PDB file of C-alpha atoms in Angstrom:
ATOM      1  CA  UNK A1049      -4.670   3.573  -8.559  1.00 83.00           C
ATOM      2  CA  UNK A1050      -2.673   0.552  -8.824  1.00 86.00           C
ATOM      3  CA  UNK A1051      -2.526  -3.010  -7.999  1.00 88.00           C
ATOM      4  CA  UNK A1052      -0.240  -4.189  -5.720  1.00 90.00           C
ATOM      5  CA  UNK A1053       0.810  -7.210  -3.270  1.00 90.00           C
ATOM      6  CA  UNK A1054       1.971  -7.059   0.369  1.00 92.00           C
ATOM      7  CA  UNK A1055       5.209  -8.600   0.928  1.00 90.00           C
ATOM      8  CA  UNK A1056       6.131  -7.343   3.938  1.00 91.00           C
ATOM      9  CA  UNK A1057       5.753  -4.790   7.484  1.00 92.00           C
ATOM     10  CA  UNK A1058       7.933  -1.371   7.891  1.00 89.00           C
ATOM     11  CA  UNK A1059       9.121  -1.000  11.817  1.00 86.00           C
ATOM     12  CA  UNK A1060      10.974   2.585  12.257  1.00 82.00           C
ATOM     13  CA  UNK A1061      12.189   3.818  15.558  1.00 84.00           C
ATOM     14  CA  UNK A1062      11.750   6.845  14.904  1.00 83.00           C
ATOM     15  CA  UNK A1063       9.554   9.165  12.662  1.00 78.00           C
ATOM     16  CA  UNK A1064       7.472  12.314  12.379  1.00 76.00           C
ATOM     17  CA  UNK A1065       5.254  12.699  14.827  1.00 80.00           C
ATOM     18  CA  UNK A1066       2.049  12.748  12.389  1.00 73.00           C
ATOM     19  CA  UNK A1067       2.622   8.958  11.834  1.00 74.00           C
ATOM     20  CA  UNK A1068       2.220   8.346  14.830  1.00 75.00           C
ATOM     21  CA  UNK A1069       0.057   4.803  15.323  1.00 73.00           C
ATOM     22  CA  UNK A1070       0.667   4.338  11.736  1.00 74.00           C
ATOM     23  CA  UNK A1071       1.170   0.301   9.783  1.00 87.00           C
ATOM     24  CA  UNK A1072       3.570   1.217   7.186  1.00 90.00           C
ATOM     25  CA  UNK A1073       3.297  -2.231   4.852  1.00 93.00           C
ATOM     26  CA  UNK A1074       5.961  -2.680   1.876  1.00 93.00           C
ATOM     27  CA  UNK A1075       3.907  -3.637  -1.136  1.00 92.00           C
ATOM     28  CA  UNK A1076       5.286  -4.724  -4.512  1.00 91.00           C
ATOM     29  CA  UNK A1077       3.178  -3.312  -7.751  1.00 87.00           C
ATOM     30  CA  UNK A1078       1.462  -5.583  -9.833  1.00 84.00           C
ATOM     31  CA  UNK A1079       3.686  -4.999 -13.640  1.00 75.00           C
ATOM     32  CA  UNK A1080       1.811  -7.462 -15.613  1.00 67.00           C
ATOM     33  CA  UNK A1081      -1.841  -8.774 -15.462  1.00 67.00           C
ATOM     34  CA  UNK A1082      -0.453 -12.120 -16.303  1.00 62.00           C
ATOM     35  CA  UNK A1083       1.833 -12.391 -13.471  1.00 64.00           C
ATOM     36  CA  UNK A1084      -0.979 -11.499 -10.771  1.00 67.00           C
ATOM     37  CA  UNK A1085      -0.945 -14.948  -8.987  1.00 68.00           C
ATOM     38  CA  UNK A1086       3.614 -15.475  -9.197  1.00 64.00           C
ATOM     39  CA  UNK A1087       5.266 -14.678  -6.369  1.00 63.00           C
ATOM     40  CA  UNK A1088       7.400 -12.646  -6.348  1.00 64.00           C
ATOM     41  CA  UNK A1089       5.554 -10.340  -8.891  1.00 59.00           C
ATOM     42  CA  UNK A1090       8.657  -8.617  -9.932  1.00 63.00           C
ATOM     43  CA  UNK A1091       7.361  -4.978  -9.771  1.00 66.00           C
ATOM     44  CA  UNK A1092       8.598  -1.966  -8.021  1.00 81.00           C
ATOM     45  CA  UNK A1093       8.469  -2.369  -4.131  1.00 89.00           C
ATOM     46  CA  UNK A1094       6.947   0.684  -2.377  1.00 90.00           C
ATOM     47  CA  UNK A1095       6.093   1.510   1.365  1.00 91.00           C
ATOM     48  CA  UNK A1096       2.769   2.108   1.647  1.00 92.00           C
ATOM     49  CA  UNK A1097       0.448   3.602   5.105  1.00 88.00           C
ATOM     50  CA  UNK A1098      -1.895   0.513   5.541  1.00 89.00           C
ATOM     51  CA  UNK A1099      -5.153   2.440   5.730  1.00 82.00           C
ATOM     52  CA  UNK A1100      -7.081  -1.636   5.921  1.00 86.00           C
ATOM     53  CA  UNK A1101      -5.181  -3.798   8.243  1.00 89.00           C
ATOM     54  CA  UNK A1102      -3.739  -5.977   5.309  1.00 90.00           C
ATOM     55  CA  UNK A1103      -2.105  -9.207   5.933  1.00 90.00           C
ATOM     56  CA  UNK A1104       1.263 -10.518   3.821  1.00 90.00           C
ATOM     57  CA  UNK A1105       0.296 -11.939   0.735  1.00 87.00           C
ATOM     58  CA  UNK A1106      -2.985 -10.121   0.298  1.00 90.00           C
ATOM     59  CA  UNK A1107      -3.894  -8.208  -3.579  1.00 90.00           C
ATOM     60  CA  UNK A1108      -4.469  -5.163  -2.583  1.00 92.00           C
ATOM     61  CA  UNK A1109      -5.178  -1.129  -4.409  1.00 91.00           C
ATOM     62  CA  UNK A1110      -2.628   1.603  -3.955  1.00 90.00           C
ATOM     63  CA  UNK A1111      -3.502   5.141  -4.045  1.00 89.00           C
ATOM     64  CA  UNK A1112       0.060   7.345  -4.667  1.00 87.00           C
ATOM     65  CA  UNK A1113       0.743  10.541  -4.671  1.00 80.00           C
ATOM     66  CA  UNK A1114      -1.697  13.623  -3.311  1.00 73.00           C
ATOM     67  CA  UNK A1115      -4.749  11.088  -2.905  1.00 75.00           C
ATOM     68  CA  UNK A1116      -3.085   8.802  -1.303  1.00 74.00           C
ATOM     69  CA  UNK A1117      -3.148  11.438   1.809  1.00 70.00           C
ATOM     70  CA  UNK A1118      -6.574  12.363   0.868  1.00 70.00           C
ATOM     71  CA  UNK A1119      -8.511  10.358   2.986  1.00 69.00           C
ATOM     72  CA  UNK A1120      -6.660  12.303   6.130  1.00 67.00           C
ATOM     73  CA  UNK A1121      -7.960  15.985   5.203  1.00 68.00           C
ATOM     74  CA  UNK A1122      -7.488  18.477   6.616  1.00 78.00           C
ATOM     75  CA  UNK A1123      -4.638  16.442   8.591  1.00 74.00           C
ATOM     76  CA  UNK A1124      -1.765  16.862   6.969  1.00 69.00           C
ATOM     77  CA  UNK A1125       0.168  13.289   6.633  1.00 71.00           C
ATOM     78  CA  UNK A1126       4.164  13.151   5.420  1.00 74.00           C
ATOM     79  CA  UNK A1127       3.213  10.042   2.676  1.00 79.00           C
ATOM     80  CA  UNK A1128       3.510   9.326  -0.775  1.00 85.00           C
ATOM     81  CA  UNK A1129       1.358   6.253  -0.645  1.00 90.00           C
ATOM     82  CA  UNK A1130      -1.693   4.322   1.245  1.00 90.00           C
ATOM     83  CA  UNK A1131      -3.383   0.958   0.816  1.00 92.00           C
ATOM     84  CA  UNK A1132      -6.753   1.620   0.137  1.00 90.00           C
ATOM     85  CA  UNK A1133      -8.815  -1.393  -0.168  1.00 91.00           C
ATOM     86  CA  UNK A1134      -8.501  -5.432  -0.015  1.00 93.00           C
ATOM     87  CA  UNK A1135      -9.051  -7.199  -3.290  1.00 90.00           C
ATOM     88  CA  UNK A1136     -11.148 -10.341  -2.905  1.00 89.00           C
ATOM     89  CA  UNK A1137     -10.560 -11.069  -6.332  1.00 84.00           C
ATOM     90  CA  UNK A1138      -9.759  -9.658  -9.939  1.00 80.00           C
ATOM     91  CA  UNK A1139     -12.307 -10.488 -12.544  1.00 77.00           C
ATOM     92  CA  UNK A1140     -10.973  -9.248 -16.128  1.00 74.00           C
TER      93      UNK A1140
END
């Protein structure tokens, strides 16, 4: 799991039909603990299935890979990656 921030909303016009109804968000990864708050972060940018109804700006953790389409078993979703909570706040 990773840190990331949202920095943005996907719109296709088209696309398979088992993302249907879905919020794609583009998130950027968190690289550095220290650079949490900048903006921009300066980490990869991904496109990520918004599994929490995320707004732009908001610190948020990134499942990728196969657990990322875990949560849609036995559904079989075409994704790589999925927001999976809201981050109040990062304590370290």
């Amino acid at each position: 799991m990773k840190l990331a921030r949202t920095i943005g909303t996907v719109t296709l016009s088209r696309s398979h039909p088992a993302m249907k109804a879905a919020r794609l968000r583009c998130v950027e990864i968190v690289d550095s603990v220290q650079r949490i708050e900048s903006q921009p972060l300066g980490g990869d940018t991904v496109v990520a299935w918004d599994l929490c109804g995320c707004g732009d700006g908001d610190l948020v953790a990134l499942a990728e890979g196969p657990e990322a389409a875990q949560p849609f078993r036995p559904d079989v979703k075409p994704l790589d990656a999925s927001i999976v909570a809201i981050l109040d706040e990062v304590d370290l």
